[in-house]
mmCIF file of C-alpha atoms and ligand atoms in Angstrom:
data_model
loop_
_atom_site.group_PDB
_atom_site.id
_atom_site.type_symbol
_atom_site.label_atom_id
_atom_site.label_comp_id
_atom_site.label_asym_id
_atom_site.label_seq_id
_atom_site.Cartn_x
_atom_site.Cartn_y
_atom_site.Cartn_z
ATOM 1 C CA MET A 1 110.291 15.085 127.478
ATOM 2 C CA GLU A 2 107.044 14.031 129.100
ATOM 3 C CA GLN A 3 105.803 16.586 131.771
ATOM 4 C CA PRO A 4 105.147 15.366 135.159
ATOM 5 C CA LEU A 5 101.382 14.887 135.645
ATOM 6 C CA LEU A 6 99.717 17.383 137.742
ATOM 7 C CA ASN A 7 97.375 15.794 140.270
ATOM 8 C CA ARG A 8 94.931 18.611 140.515
ATOM 9 C CA SER A 9 92.553 16.634 142.577
ATOM 10 C CA GLU A 10 94.976 17.206 145.491
ATOM 11 C CA MET A 11 95.255 21.014 144.869
ATOM 12 C CA VAL A 12 92.811 23.316 146.374
ATOM 13 C CA ILE A 13 92.538 26.641 144.432
ATOM 14 C CA PHE A 14 90.717 29.535 146.120
ATOM 15 C CA GLN A 15 89.328 32.133 143.933
ATOM 16 C CA PRO A 16 88.162 35.012 146.028
ATOM 17 C CA SER A 17 86.546 37.960 144.382
ATOM 18 C CA SER A 18 87.660 40.640 146.859
ATOM 19 C CA LEU A 19 90.901 41.563 148.612
ATOM 20 C CA LYS A 20 89.228 41.391 152.030
ATOM 21 C CA GLU A 21 88.129 37.818 151.313
ATOM 22 C CA SER A 22 91.670 37.013 149.932
ATOM 23 C CA LEU A 23 93.265 38.274 153.123
ATOM 24 C CA LYS A 24 90.752 36.317 155.256
ATOM 25 C CA ILE A 25 91.512 33.015 153.309
ATOM 26 C CA LEU A 26 95.291 33.614 153.468
ATOM 27 C CA ASN A 27 95.136 34.176 157.243
ATOM 28 C CA GLU A 28 93.238 30.972 157.731
ATOM 29 C CA ASN A 29 95.436 29.077 155.024
ATOM 30 C CA PRO A 30 99.024 30.543 155.566
ATOM 31 C CA ASP A 31 100.289 27.565 153.604
ATOM 32 C CA SER A 32 98.781 28.812 150.385
ATOM 33 C CA VAL A 33 100.809 29.754 147.389
ATOM 34 C CA ILE A 34 99.636 33.107 145.985
ATOM 35 C CA MET A 35 99.013 33.021 142.256
ATOM 36 C CA ALA A 36 98.478 36.245 140.108
ATOM 37 C CA ASN A 37 98.717 35.468 136.289
ATOM 38 C CA ALA A 38 100.843 32.568 136.683
ATOM 39 C CA THR A 39 103.334 33.172 133.968
ATOM 40 C CA ASP A 40 106.127 32.371 136.511
ATOM 41 C CA LEU A 41 104.426 29.987 138.947
ATOM 42 C CA TRP A 42 102.626 27.648 136.554
ATOM 43 C CA PRO A 43 105.728 26.612 134.428
ATOM 44 C CA ARG A 44 107.240 25.984 137.952
ATOM 45 C CA ILE A 45 104.456 23.664 139.034
ATOM 46 C CA ARG A 46 104.475 21.896 135.750
ATOM 47 C CA ASN A 47 108.298 21.315 135.975
ATOM 48 C CA GLY A 48 107.654 19.966 139.491
ATOM 49 C CA GLU A 49 109.893 22.775 141.001
ATOM 50 C CA VAL A 50 106.963 23.600 143.295
ATOM 51 C CA SER A 51 104.010 21.461 144.415
ATOM 52 C CA PRO A 52 101.593 23.647 146.216
ATOM 53 C CA LYS A 53 98.649 21.959 147.985
ATOM 54 C CA LYS A 54 96.848 25.306 148.222
ATOM 55 C CA ILE A 55 96.695 28.109 145.777
ATOM 56 C CA LEU A 56 95.185 31.503 146.404
ATOM 57 C CA ASP A 57 94.297 32.817 142.915
ATOM 58 C CA ILE A 58 94.203 36.559 143.174
ATOM 59 C CA SER A 59 93.893 37.213 139.411
ATOM 60 C CA GLY A 60 90.127 38.119 139.905
ATOM 61 C CA LEU A 61 91.139 41.218 142.204
ATOM 62 C CA THR A 62 91.798 43.605 139.130
ATOM 63 C CA SER A 63 89.168 46.051 140.283
ATOM 64 C CA GLU A 64 91.039 46.713 143.379
ATOM 65 C CA LEU A 65 94.649 45.948 142.377
ATOM 66 C CA SER A 66 95.059 47.088 138.879
ATOM 67 C CA TYR A 67 95.691 50.672 138.916
ATOM 68 C CA VAL A 68 98.422 53.085 138.189
ATOM 69 C CA LYS A 69 98.037 56.560 139.821
ATOM 70 C CA LYS A 70 100.098 59.510 141.215
ATOM 71 C CA GLU A 71 99.303 60.745 144.655
ATOM 72 C CA GLY A 72 101.277 63.926 145.591
ATOM 73 C CA ASN A 73 104.710 63.092 144.398
ATOM 74 C CA THR A 74 104.376 59.305 144.707
ATOM 75 C CA ILE A 75 103.696 57.121 141.740
ATOM 76 C CA LYS A 76 101.632 53.964 142.729
ATOM 77 C CA ILE A 77 101.378 50.761 140.771
ATOM 78 C CA GLY A 78 98.771 48.117 141.877
ATOM 79 C CA ALA A 79 100.199 44.590 142.101
ATOM 80 C CA LEU A 80 98.013 43.269 139.287
ATOM 81 C CA VAL A 81 98.930 45.776 136.769
ATOM 82 C CA THR A 82 100.358 44.005 133.676
ATOM 83 C CA VAL A 83 103.346 44.884 131.557
ATOM 84 C CA SER A 84 101.025 45.841 128.724
ATOM 85 C CA GLN A 85 98.824 47.981 130.895
ATOM 86 C CA LEU A 86 101.837 49.892 132.363
ATOM 87 C CA GLU A 87 103.048 50.547 128.773
ATOM 88 C CA GLN A 88 100.048 52.597 128.156
ATOM 89 C CA GLU A 89 100.783 55.033 130.904
ATOM 90 C CA SER A 90 101.578 58.537 129.845
ATOM 91 C CA PHE A 91 104.041 59.233 132.574
ATOM 92 C CA LEU A 92 106.451 56.826 130.783
ATOM 93 C CA ASN A 93 106.867 59.522 128.079
ATOM 94 C CA GLU A 94 109.016 61.668 130.559
ATOM 95 C CA ASP A 95 112.656 61.305 130.075
ATOM 96 C CA ARG A 96 113.136 60.255 133.601
ATOM 97 C CA PHE A 97 110.993 57.220 133.120
ATOM 98 C CA SER A 98 112.553 56.139 129.881
ATOM 99 C CA ALA A 99 114.111 53.110 131.707
ATOM 100 C CA PHE A 100 110.342 51.565 131.850
ATOM 101 C CA LYS A 101 109.985 51.892 128.078
ATOM 102 C CA ASP A 102 113.548 50.307 127.623
ATOM 103 C CA LEU A 103 112.547 47.282 129.901
ATOM 104 C CA ILE A 104 109.048 46.700 128.499
ATOM 105 C CA SER A 105 110.387 46.706 124.879
ATOM 106 C CA LYS A 106 112.495 43.634 125.802
ATOM 107 C CA PHE A 107 110.106 41.922 128.200
ATOM 108 C CA GLY A 108 108.907 38.408 127.057
ATOM 109 C CA SER A 109 106.531 38.425 124.085
ATOM 110 C CA PRO A 110 103.062 40.290 123.616
ATOM 111 C CA GLN A 111 101.253 37.334 124.999
ATOM 112 C CA ILE A 112 103.638 37.348 128.179
ATOM 113 C CA ARG A 113 103.429 41.185 128.573
ATOM 114 C CA ASN A 114 99.562 40.816 128.558
ATOM 115 C CA MET A 115 99.692 38.569 131.386
ATOM 116 C CA ALA A 116 102.862 39.245 133.556
ATOM 117 C CA THR A 117 102.059 41.329 136.588
ATOM 118 C CA VAL A 118 104.301 43.898 138.138
ATOM 119 C CA GLY A 119 103.478 42.385 141.494
ATOM 120 C CA GLY A 120 104.316 38.868 140.260
ATOM 121 C CA ASN A 121 107.676 40.086 138.943
ATOM 122 C CA VAL A 122 108.778 41.596 142.173
ATOM 123 C CA CYS A 123 107.529 38.506 144.173
ATOM 124 C CA ALA A 124 109.077 35.953 141.843
ATOM 125 C CA ALA A 125 112.417 37.465 143.191
ATOM 126 C CA SER A 126 114.935 35.771 140.859
ATOM 127 C CA SER A 127 117.839 37.482 139.018
ATOM 128 C CA SER A 128 115.592 36.973 135.852
ATOM 129 C CA GLU A 129 113.074 39.363 136.975
ATOM 130 C CA ASP A 130 113.652 42.776 135.190
ATOM 131 C CA PHE A 131 111.450 45.151 137.270
ATOM 132 C CA ILE A 132 113.470 44.599 140.499
ATOM 133 C CA PRO A 133 116.717 46.360 139.419
ATOM 134 C CA LEU A 134 114.686 49.222 138.152
ATOM 135 C CA PHE A 135 112.684 49.511 141.254
ATOM 136 C CA LEU A 136 115.807 49.235 143.232
ATOM 137 C CA ALA A 137 117.091 52.200 141.481
ATOM 138 C CA LEU A 138 113.945 54.170 142.034
ATOM 139 C CA ASN A 139 114.011 53.465 145.674
ATOM 140 C CA ALA A 140 110.700 51.775 145.593
ATOM 141 C CA LYS A 141 108.563 50.486 148.494
ATOM 142 C CA VAL A 142 106.458 47.448 148.462
ATOM 143 C CA LYS A 143 103.052 47.466 150.232
ATOM 144 C CA LEU A 144 102.180 44.382 152.177
ATOM 145 C CA SER A 145 98.523 43.909 153.194
ATOM 146 C CA SER A 146 97.057 41.416 155.610
ATOM 147 C CA VAL A 147 94.082 41.073 158.129
ATOM 148 C CA ASP A 148 96.348 42.906 160.538
ATOM 149 C CA GLY A 149 96.620 45.950 158.458
ATOM 150 C CA GLU A 150 99.143 47.443 155.861
ATOM 151 C CA ARG A 151 102.994 47.967 156.002
ATOM 152 C CA TYR A 152 105.454 49.390 153.522
ATOM 153 C CA MET A 153 108.910 47.910 153.076
ATOM 154 C CA ASN A 154 111.813 49.175 150.926
ATOM 155 C CA ILE A 155 112.389 46.797 148.020
ATOM 156 C CA GLU A 156 115.949 46.496 149.163
ATOM 157 C CA LYS A 157 114.698 44.773 152.220
ATOM 158 C CA PHE A 158 111.886 42.849 150.511
ATOM 159 C CA VAL A 159 114.061 40.819 148.004
ATOM 160 C CA ILE A 160 116.368 38.900 150.421
ATOM 161 C CA GLY A 161 117.555 35.940 148.396
ATOM 162 C CA LYS A 162 116.922 33.957 145.315
ATOM 163 C CA ARG A 163 113.268 33.372 145.238
ATOM 164 C CA LYS A 164 113.159 34.521 148.878
ATOM 165 C CA ILE A 165 111.038 37.581 149.803
ATOM 166 C CA ASN A 166 110.441 39.250 153.147
ATOM 167 C CA ARG A 167 106.658 38.549 153.267
ATOM 168 C CA ARG A 168 104.714 37.054 156.274
ATOM 169 C CA ALA A 169 102.683 34.085 155.469
ATOM 170 C CA ASN A 170 99.374 35.947 155.723
ATOM 171 C CA GLU A 171 100.430 39.012 153.629
ATOM 172 C CA ILE A 172 99.757 39.800 150.012
ATOM 173 C CA VAL A 173 101.779 42.378 148.039
ATOM 174 C CA THR A 174 99.145 44.995 146.838
ATOM 175 C CA GLU A 175 101.290 47.786 145.561
ATOM 176 C CA ILE A 176 104.625 49.034 144.478
ATOM 177 C CA SER A 177 105.278 52.758 144.801
ATOM 178 C CA PHE A 178 108.088 55.189 144.409
ATOM 179 C CA GLU A 179 108.828 58.944 144.536
ATOM 180 C CA ASP A 180 108.791 60.724 141.269
ATOM 181 C CA PRO A 181 112.536 61.810 141.284
ATOM 182 C CA GLY A 182 111.597 65.050 139.506
ATOM 183 C CA LEU A 183 112.713 67.158 136.597
ATOM 184 C CA GLY A 184 116.391 66.815 135.627
ATOM 185 C CA TYR A 185 116.469 63.168 136.273
ATOM 186 C CA ARG A 186 116.805 60.632 133.600
ATOM 187 C CA SER A 187 116.793 56.733 133.660
ATOM 188 C CA ALA A 188 117.809 53.946 131.281
ATOM 189 C CA PHE A 189 117.688 50.213 131.431
ATOM 190 C CA GLU A 190 119.429 47.376 129.384
ATOM 191 C CA LYS A 191 119.444 43.719 129.424
ATOM 192 C CA ILE A 192 121.380 41.313 127.531
ATOM 193 C CA GLY A 193 120.634 37.569 126.814
ATOM 194 C CA ARG A 194 121.460 34.993 124.191
ATOM 195 C CA ARG A 195 119.024 36.337 121.718
ATOM 196 C CA ASN A 196 116.973 39.451 121.017
ATOM 197 C CA ILE A 197 113.475 38.291 122.014
ATOM 198 C CA LEU A 198 112.074 36.168 124.686
ATOM 199 C CA ILE A 199 115.469 36.335 126.708
ATOM 200 C CA ILE A 200 116.205 35.134 130.121
ATOM 201 C CA ASN A 201 118.633 37.806 130.965
ATOM 202 C CA LEU A 202 122.369 37.165 131.510
ATOM 203 C CA VAL A 203 122.463 40.438 132.920
ATOM 204 C CA ASN A 204 120.356 43.619 133.370
ATOM 205 C CA LEU A 205 121.261 47.155 134.590
ATOM 206 C CA ALA A 206 119.089 49.942 135.671
ATOM 207 C CA VAL A 207 120.493 53.559 136.188
ATOM 208 C CA VAL A 208 118.639 56.502 137.517
ATOM 209 C CA GLY A 209 120.390 59.873 137.852
ATOM 210 C CA LYS A 210 120.591 63.560 137.531
ATOM 211 C CA ILE A 211 123.478 64.928 135.441
ATOM 212 C CA LEU A 212 123.394 68.820 135.330
ATOM 213 C CA GLU A 213 125.960 70.506 133.001
ATOM 214 C CA ASN A 214 127.903 67.413 132.798
ATOM 215 C CA ARG A 215 128.215 67.081 136.566
ATOM 216 C CA ILE A 216 126.744 63.913 138.329
ATOM 217 C CA GLU A 217 124.347 65.374 141.110
ATOM 218 C CA ASP A 218 122.783 61.952 141.940
ATOM 219 C CA VAL A 219 122.821 58.471 140.681
ATOM 220 C CA ARG A 220 121.440 55.235 141.458
ATOM 221 C CA ILE A 221 122.609 51.916 139.894
ATOM 222 C CA ALA A 222 121.246 48.364 140.155
ATOM 223 C CA ALA A 223 121.843 45.093 138.365
ATOM 224 C CA ASN A 224 120.445 41.627 138.599
ATOM 225 C CA ARG A 225 123.534 40.434 140.187
ATOM 226 C CA VAL A 226 126.210 42.584 142.067
ATOM 227 C CA LYS A 227 127.561 40.592 144.974
ATOM 228 C CA GLY A 228 125.490 37.397 144.609
ATOM 229 C CA LYS A 229 122.667 36.028 142.686
ATOM 230 C CA ILE A 230 119.980 38.502 143.643
ATOM 231 C CA PRO A 231 119.355 42.105 142.248
ATOM 232 C CA GLU A 232 121.214 44.731 144.267
ATOM 233 C CA ARG A 233 122.492 48.309 144.189
ATOM 234 C CA ALA A 234 126.080 49.114 143.253
ATOM 235 C CA LYS A 235 126.482 51.501 146.182
ATOM 236 C CA ALA A 236 130.293 51.907 145.956
ATOM 237 C CA THR A 237 130.037 52.937 142.234
ATOM 238 C CA GLU A 238 127.396 55.327 143.021
ATOM 239 C CA GLU A 239 129.210 56.948 145.820
ATOM 240 C CA PHE A 240 132.330 57.123 143.381
ATOM 241 C CA LEU A 241 130.355 58.940 140.783
ATOM 242 C CA LYS A 242 128.522 61.540 142.843
ATOM 243 C CA GLY A 243 129.739 65.087 142.351
ATOM 244 C CA LYS A 244 132.164 64.151 139.507
ATOM 245 C CA LYS A 245 132.298 65.351 135.984
ATOM 246 C CA LEU A 246 130.977 62.765 133.441
ATOM 247 C CA ASP A 247 134.093 62.531 131.250
ATOM 248 C CA GLU A 248 136.422 59.759 130.193
ATOM 249 C CA GLN A 249 138.312 59.643 133.533
ATOM 250 C CA THR A 250 135.273 59.323 135.565
ATOM 251 C CA LEU A 251 133.958 56.588 133.282
ATOM 252 C CA ASN A 252 137.091 54.532 133.462
ATOM 253 C CA GLY A 253 137.244 55.138 137.285
ATOM 254 C CA ALA A 254 133.469 54.013 137.635
ATOM 255 C CA LYS A 255 134.264 50.890 135.709
ATOM 256 C CA LYS A 256 137.193 50.043 137.848
ATOM 257 C CA MET A 257 135.031 50.607 141.038
ATOM 258 C CA PHE A 258 132.125 48.624 139.487
ATOM 259 C CA SER A 259 134.553 45.851 138.431
ATOM 260 C CA ASP A 260 135.815 45.534 142.125
ATOM 261 C CA GLU A 261 132.247 45.669 143.474
ATOM 262 C CA LEU A 262 131.056 42.824 141.289
ATOM 263 C CA VAL A 263 131.307 39.408 142.758
ATOM 264 C CA LEU A 264 129.989 37.164 140.226
ATOM 265 C CA THR A 265 130.026 33.349 139.773
ATOM 266 C CA ASP A 266 130.020 31.165 136.784
ATOM 267 C CA ASP A 267 126.769 29.149 135.972
ATOM 268 C CA ILE A 268 125.253 27.187 133.239
ATOM 269 C CA ARG A 269 124.177 30.296 131.170
ATOM 270 C CA ALA A 270 127.314 32.329 131.313
ATOM 271 C CA SER A 271 130.778 32.721 132.918
ATOM 272 C CA ALA A 272 131.318 35.388 135.605
ATOM 273 C CA PHE A 273 134.024 37.015 133.290
ATOM 274 C CA TYR A 274 131.423 37.397 130.346
ATOM 275 C CA ARG A 275 128.770 38.861 132.757
ATOM 276 C CA LYS A 276 131.254 41.423 134.130
ATOM 277 C CA ALA A 277 132.501 42.367 130.775
ATOM 278 C CA LEU A 278 128.826 42.900 129.699
ATOM 279 C CA LEU A 279 127.963 44.834 132.842
ATOM 280 C CA LEU A 280 130.976 47.211 132.519
ATOM 281 C CA THR A 281 130.126 48.065 128.864
ATOM 282 C CA MET A 282 126.359 48.552 129.835
ATOM 283 C CA LEU A 283 127.500 50.911 132.716
ATOM 284 C CA GLU A 284 129.341 53.177 130.365
ATOM 285 C CA ARG A 285 126.678 53.096 127.781
ATOM 286 C CA LEU A 286 123.787 53.983 130.292
ATOM 287 C CA LEU A 287 125.760 56.708 132.043
ATOM 288 C CA LYS A 288 126.364 58.291 128.721
ATOM 289 C CA ARG A 289 122.659 58.017 127.861
ATOM 290 C CA ILE A 290 121.463 59.624 131.044
ATOM 291 C CA GLY A 291 124.177 62.213 130.673
ATOM 292 C CA GLY A 292 122.382 63.212 127.317
ATOM 293 C CA ALA A 293 124.344 61.155 124.725
ATOM 294 C CA LYS A 294 122.101 59.474 122.231
HETATM 295 C C1 FAD B 1 108.040 32.978 128.074
HETATM 296 C C2 FAD B 1 108.185 33.804 129.243
HETATM 297 C C3 FAD B 1 109.097 35.059 129.044
HETATM 298 C C4 FAD B 1 109.345 35.879 130.258
HETATM 299 N N1 FAD B 1 109.919 36.957 129.950
HETATM 300 C C5 FAD B 1 110.318 37.774 131.007
HETATM 301 C C6 FAD B 1 111.102 38.904 130.924
HETATM 302 O O1 FAD B 1 111.486 39.264 129.710
HETATM 303 N N2 FAD B 1 111.345 39.688 131.976
HETATM 304 C C7 FAD B 1 110.989 39.337 133.249
HETATM 305 O O2 FAD B 1 111.136 40.100 134.181
HETATM 306 N N3 FAD B 1 110.292 38.169 133.399
HETATM 307 C C8 FAD B 1 109.874 37.441 132.349
HETATM 308 N N4 FAD B 1 109.163 36.380 132.628
HETATM 309 C C9 FAD B 1 108.772 35.862 133.855
HETATM 310 C C10 FAD B 1 107.374 36.203 134.428
HETATM 311 O O3 FAD B 1 106.517 36.420 133.239
HETATM 312 C C11 FAD B 1 107.236 37.508 135.169
HETATM 313 O O4 FAD B 1 108.082 37.380 136.445
HETATM 314 C C12 FAD B 1 105.871 37.953 135.619
HETATM 315 O O5 FAD B 1 105.993 39.436 135.896
HETATM 316 C C13 FAD B 1 105.271 37.284 136.775
HETATM 317 O O6 FAD B 1 103.952 37.730 136.988
HETATM 318 P P1 FAD B 1 102.741 36.682 137.198
HETATM 319 O O7 FAD B 1 101.484 37.598 137.432
HETATM 320 O O8 FAD B 1 102.618 35.830 136.132
HETATM 321 O O9 FAD B 1 103.135 36.143 138.489
HETATM 322 P P2 FAD B 1 102.781 34.558 139.086
HETATM 323 O O10 FAD B 1 103.456 33.581 138.190
HETATM 324 O O11 FAD B 1 101.502 34.455 139.321
HETATM 325 O O12 FAD B 1 103.638 34.698 140.503
HETATM 326 C C14 FAD B 1 105.059 34.824 140.567
HETATM 327 C C15 FAD B 1 105.529 34.586 141.990
HETATM 328 O O13 FAD B 1 105.047 35.704 142.666
HETATM 329 C C16 FAD B 1 104.140 35.284 143.776
HETATM 330 N N5 FAD B 1 103.254 36.403 143.785
HETATM 331 C C17 FAD B 1 102.484 36.822 142.677
HETATM 332 N N6 FAD B 1 101.692 37.861 142.962
HETATM 333 C C18 FAD B 1 101.915 38.101 144.354
HETATM 334 C C19 FAD B 1 101.414 39.072 145.199
HETATM 335 N N7 FAD B 1 100.579 39.908 144.778
HETATM 336 N N8 FAD B 1 101.761 38.986 146.544
HETATM 337 C C20 FAD B 1 102.564 37.941 146.955
HETATM 338 N N9 FAD B 1 103.197 37.135 146.151
HETATM 339 C C21 FAD B 1 102.801 37.102 144.752
HETATM 340 C C22 FAD B 1 103.771 33.965 143.419
HETATM 341 O O14 FAD B 1 103.574 33.137 144.578
HETATM 342 C C23 FAD B 1 104.978 33.387 142.642
HETATM 343 O O15 FAD B 1 106.021 32.905 143.508
HETATM 344 C C24 FAD B 1 108.778 35.448 131.402
HETATM 345 C C25 FAD B 1 108.079 34.289 131.698
HETATM 346 C C26 FAD B 1 107.873 33.520 130.543
HETATM 347 C C27 FAD B 1 107.080 32.240 130.745
#
C-alpha cells in the first residue's frame, strides 16, 4: 500500500542543543510534538495517525538526559537512555532487578533497542509499551521539567489514558526514578505476543515482591491492561496476597481475585477470554519465580 506523502515543507523541526534551549522553545511553541528517537512517533506520522506542524527534536540532548545513576537509595534514569544502554547497567544483575533483563530480552530488535528511549516508552503511553507496567510495579516517578522549574509525579498519575499523559504543554519528561526496593526483593516480567521476537504484546505482566521463608511480605503487580486499555496495578490481588504463604491455595485464590479484577475487552489482536487466560497463567508463573522457583 502506498504510504501517504509527508509534506515536510509544512513541518517545522526545532533541534536545540541544550535542555535550557529546548524548554524555552517549547514554552514559546507549546503546540510542538516532542520527538526523542522517533521509533514510535515517526511510524505514526508516516501512517497519518498524527500530523504535527512543529516538532521539538530532543534527541541531541544526550549529554544532559542520557544517564543512569544511583543517588542515595534512588535509581535515576535519564529520559534519553536507550534500551541498549540500560542493558549494560550492572545494577540489573541483582535479583531484584531481573524484570529489566526479562523485559529487554524481548524488546523489539537490536536496531530498535539501540534507538528506543525509556522516556519515549513511558510517554508513548499505550498498552504496547513494556516499561510502563514495570515502572508501575516499582512505584516509579516521572520528572517533568519546564521553564517554570521541575516537578515529580507518580507514574500512576502520569499515564492517564491510551496515549494520554499528564504533561503540561510546556513540559519535557527528563527522568524516571524509583527507590531501590532493597535486599530480599525480587522482580520478574513476562510478555506474550503472537510470535517470539518483534512482538506487539497481547499482554505483559510485571511483579515486584519480597517473599521470605515462603511468606509474602510485599508484592506489587502491574499489567498492560487491568480494568481498561492502559497499564495499571492489580491492587486487589496485591492486597489478597500480602501476608499469606505462597502455596497452591494462595495461588488459586490470587488467580480468582485477579480474574475478578481484570475487566478486559475483545479487540482485533485477541479476545478478552484469551488475554485473561494468559495473564492468570503468567501471574502464577511470576509469583513462583519471585518466590524462588526456577
Ligand atoms: C519494530 C518496533 C518494535 C518495537 N518493539 C517494542 C517492544 O518490544 N516493547 C515496547 O515497549 N515498545 C516497542 N516499540 C515501541 C517504541 O520503540 C518504544 O515505545 C520506544 O521506547 C519509544 O522511544 P522513542 O525514543 O523512539 O520515542 P519517540 O518515538 O520519539 O516518542 C514516543 C512518544 O513519546 C513522546 N516523547 C518522547 N520523549 C519524550 C519526553 N522526553 N518528554 C515528553 N514526551 C516525550 C513523543 O511525543 C511521542 O508521543 C517498538 C517499535 C517498533 C517500531
